[in-house]
Coordinates of C-alpha atoms in Angstrom, one line a residue:
X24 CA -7.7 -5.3 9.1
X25 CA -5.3 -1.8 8.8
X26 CA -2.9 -4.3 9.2
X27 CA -3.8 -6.7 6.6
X28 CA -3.9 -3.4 4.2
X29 CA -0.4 -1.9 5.1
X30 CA 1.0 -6.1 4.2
X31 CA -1.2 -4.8 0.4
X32 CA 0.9 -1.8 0.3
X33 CA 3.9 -3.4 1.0
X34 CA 3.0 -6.6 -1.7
X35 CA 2.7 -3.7 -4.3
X36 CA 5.4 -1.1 -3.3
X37 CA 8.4 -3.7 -2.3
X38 CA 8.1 -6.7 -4.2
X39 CA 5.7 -5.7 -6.7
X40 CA 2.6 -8.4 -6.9
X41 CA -0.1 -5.8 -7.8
X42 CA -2.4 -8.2 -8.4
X43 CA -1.8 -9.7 -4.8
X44 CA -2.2 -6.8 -3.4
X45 CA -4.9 -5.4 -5.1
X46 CA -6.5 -8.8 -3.7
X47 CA -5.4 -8.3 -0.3
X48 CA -6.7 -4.4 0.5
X49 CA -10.7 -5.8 -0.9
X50 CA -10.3 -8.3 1.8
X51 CA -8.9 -5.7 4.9
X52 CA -12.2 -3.6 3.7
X53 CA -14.4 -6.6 3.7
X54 CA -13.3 -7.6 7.5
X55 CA -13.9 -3.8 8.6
X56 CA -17.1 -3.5 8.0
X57 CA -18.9 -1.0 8.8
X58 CA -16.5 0.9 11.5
X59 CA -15.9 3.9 9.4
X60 CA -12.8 5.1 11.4
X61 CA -11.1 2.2 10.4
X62 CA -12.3 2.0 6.9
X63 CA -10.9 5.6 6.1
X64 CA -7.6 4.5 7.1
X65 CA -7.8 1.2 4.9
X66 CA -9.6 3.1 1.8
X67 CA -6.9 6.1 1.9
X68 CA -4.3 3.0 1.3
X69 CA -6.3 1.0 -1.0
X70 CA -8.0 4.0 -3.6
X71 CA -4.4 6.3 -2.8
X72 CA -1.1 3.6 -2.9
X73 CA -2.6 0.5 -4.3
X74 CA -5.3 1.2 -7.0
X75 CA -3.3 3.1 -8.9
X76 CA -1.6 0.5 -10.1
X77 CA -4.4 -1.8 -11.7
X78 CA -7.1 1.3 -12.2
X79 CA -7.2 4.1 -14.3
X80 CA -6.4 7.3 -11.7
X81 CA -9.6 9.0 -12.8
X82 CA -11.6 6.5 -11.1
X83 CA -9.8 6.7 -8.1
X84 CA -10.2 10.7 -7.8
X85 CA -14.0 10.3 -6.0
X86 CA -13.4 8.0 -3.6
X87 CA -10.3 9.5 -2.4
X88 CA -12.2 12.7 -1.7
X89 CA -14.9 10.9 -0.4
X90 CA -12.3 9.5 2.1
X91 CA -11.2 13.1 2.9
X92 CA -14.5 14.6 3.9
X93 CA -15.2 11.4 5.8
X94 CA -12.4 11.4 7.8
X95 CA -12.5 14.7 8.7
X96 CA -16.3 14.2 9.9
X97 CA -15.0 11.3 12.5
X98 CA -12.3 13.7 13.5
X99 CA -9.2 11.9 11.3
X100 CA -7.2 14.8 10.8
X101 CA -3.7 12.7 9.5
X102 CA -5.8 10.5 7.4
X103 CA -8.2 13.7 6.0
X104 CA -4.8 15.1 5.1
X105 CA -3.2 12.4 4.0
X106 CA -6.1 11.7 1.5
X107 CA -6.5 15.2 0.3
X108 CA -2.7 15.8 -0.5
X109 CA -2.7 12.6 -2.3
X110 CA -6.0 13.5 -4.3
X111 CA -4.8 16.3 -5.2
X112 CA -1.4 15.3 -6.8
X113 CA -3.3 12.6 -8.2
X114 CA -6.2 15.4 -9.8
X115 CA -3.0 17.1 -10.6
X116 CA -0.7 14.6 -12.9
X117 CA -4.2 13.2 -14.9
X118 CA -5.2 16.7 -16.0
X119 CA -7.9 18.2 -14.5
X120 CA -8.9 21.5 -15.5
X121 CA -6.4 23.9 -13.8
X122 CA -8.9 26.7 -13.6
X123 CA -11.2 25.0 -10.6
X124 CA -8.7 22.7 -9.7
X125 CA -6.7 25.6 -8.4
X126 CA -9.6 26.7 -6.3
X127 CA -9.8 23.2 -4.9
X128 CA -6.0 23.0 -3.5
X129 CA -6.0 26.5 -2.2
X130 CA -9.3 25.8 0.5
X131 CA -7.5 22.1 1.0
X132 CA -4.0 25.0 1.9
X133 CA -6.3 27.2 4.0
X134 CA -7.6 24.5 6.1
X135 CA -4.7 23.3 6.8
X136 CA -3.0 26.6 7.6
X137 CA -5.5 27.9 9.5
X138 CA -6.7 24.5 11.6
X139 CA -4.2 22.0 11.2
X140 CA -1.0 23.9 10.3
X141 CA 1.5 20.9 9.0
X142 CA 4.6 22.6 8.0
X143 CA 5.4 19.5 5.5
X144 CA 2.1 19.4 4.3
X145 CA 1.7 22.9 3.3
X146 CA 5.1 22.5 1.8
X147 CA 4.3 19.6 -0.5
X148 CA 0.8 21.0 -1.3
X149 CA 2.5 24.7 -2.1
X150 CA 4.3 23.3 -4.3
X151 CA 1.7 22.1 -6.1
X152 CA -0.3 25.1 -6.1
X153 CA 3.2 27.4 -7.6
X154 CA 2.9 24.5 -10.3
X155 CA -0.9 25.1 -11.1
X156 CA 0.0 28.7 -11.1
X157 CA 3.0 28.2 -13.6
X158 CA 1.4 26.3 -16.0
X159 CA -1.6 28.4 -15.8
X160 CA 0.9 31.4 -16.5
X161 CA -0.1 33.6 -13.7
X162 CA 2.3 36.4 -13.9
X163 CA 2.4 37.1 -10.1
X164 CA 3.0 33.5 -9.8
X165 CA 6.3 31.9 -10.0
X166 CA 7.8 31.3 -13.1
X167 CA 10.3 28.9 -13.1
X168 CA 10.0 25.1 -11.1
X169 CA 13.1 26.2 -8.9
X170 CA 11.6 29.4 -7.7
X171 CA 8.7 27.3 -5.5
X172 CA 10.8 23.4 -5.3
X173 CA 13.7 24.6 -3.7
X174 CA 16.5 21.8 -2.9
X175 CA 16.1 23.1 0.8
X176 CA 12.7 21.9 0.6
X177 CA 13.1 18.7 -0.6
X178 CA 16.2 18.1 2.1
X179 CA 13.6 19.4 4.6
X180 CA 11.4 16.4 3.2
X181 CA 14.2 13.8 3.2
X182 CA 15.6 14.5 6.8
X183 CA 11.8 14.1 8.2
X184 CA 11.8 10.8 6.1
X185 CA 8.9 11.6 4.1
X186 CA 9.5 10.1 1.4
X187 CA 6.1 10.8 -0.4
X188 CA 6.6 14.4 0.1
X189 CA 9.8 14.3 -1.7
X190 CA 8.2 11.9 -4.7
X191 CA 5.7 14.6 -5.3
X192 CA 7.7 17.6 -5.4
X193 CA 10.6 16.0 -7.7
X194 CA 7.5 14.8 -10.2
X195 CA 5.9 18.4 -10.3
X196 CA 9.5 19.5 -11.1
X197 CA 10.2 16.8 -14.0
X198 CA 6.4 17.3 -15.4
X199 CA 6.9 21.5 -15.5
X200 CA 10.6 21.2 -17.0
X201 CA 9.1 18.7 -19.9
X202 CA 6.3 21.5 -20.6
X203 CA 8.1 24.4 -20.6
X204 CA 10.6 22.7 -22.7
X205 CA 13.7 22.7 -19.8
X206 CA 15.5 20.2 -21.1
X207 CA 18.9 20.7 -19.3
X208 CA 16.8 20.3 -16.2
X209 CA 15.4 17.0 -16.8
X210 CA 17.9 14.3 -16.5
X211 CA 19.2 15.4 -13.2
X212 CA 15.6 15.7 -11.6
X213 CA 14.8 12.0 -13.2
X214 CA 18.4 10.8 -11.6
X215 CA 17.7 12.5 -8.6
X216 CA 13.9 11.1 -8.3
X217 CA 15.4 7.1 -9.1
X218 CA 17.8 7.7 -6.4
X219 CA 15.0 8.7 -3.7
X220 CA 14.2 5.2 -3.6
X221 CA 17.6 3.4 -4.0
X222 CA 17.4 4.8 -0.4
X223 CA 14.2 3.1 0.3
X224 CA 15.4 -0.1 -1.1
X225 CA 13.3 -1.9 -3.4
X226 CA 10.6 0.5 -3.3
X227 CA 8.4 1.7 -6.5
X228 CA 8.2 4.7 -8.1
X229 CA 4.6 5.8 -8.9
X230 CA 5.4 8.4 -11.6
X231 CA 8.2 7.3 -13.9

């Protein structure tokens, strides 16, 4: 049945039948059953990668932290990571209120530093925190999208293949340069975003 979801994923993401898909992932949940190890995996691809094409995000934000705390009851730490970096960025690019939002991503950064310490992981997430902090206009926070999404990072990202990570970080970069109004930055993050997955072939983009 995680089988039969990561052939959704890749209905949605390389040839684009959403509707397939969306099809396909009910049915890998429905063989599952009640084996909640193997459901987290399956639910972290179906509310995370696949929903968000044929759902509004919002109603995807609960079970993907409900996937989180469940798989880090049954000892899942990749797929409790996994699901909590995604739910954030997802929290993140639908507006939710900055102000506990924040508080959220930095206990999801202190787990991970202090019991599961992913170098990429904290990266991508840190980034995401420096944005929170920008547009919250913390002045001992960074000011500027280049001064916490360095292109060292994202080359970090790239030569690890992780191509989410790199997604994520060039999207926080495009969103804070259209707020703050950095219009010469713009066009060569968007280029630069399209040509992460010219690499990957016919892969989608989730944010533009």
């Amino acid at each position: 049945c995680v089988g039969l979801a990561s052939l959704a994923l890749s209905l949605v993401t390389v040839f684009s039948d959403f509707s397939e898909g969306y099809s396909m992932v009910k049915t890998s949940m429905s063989i599952a059953g009640s084996d909640k190890r193997v459901l987290c995996g399956i639910m972290t691809i179906r509310y995370a990668l696949i929903n968000i094409w044929k759902e509004p995000i919002q109603a995807i934000l609960p079970q993907l932290k409900d996937v989180y705390n469940m798989s880090l009851k049954y000892g899942l730490i990749d797929n409790a990571l996994a699901s909590g970096m995604l739910h954030a960025y997802r929290a993140f690019f639908t507006g939710s209120l900055l102000k506990p939002f924040s508080k959220e991503v930095a206990l999801f950064m202190r787990n991970n530093s202090e019991r599961h310490k992913r170098r990429l992981m904290h990266l991508s997430v840190l980034s995401l925190s420096n944005g929170i902090s920008c547009l919250r206009g913390n002045s001992s926070g960074p000011q500027y999208v280049d001064e916490f999404i360095t292109e060292e990072h994202l080359a970090e990202a790239l030569r690890n293949k992780e191509t989410t990570f790199c997604e994520c970080m060039l999207a926080i970069k495009l969103m804070c340069s259209c707020i703050f109004r950095r219009l010469d930055e713009i066009k060569p993050i968007a280029r630069q975003y399209l040509e992460l997955f010219e690499r990957q072939g016919s892969a989608s983009a989730q944010f533009i």
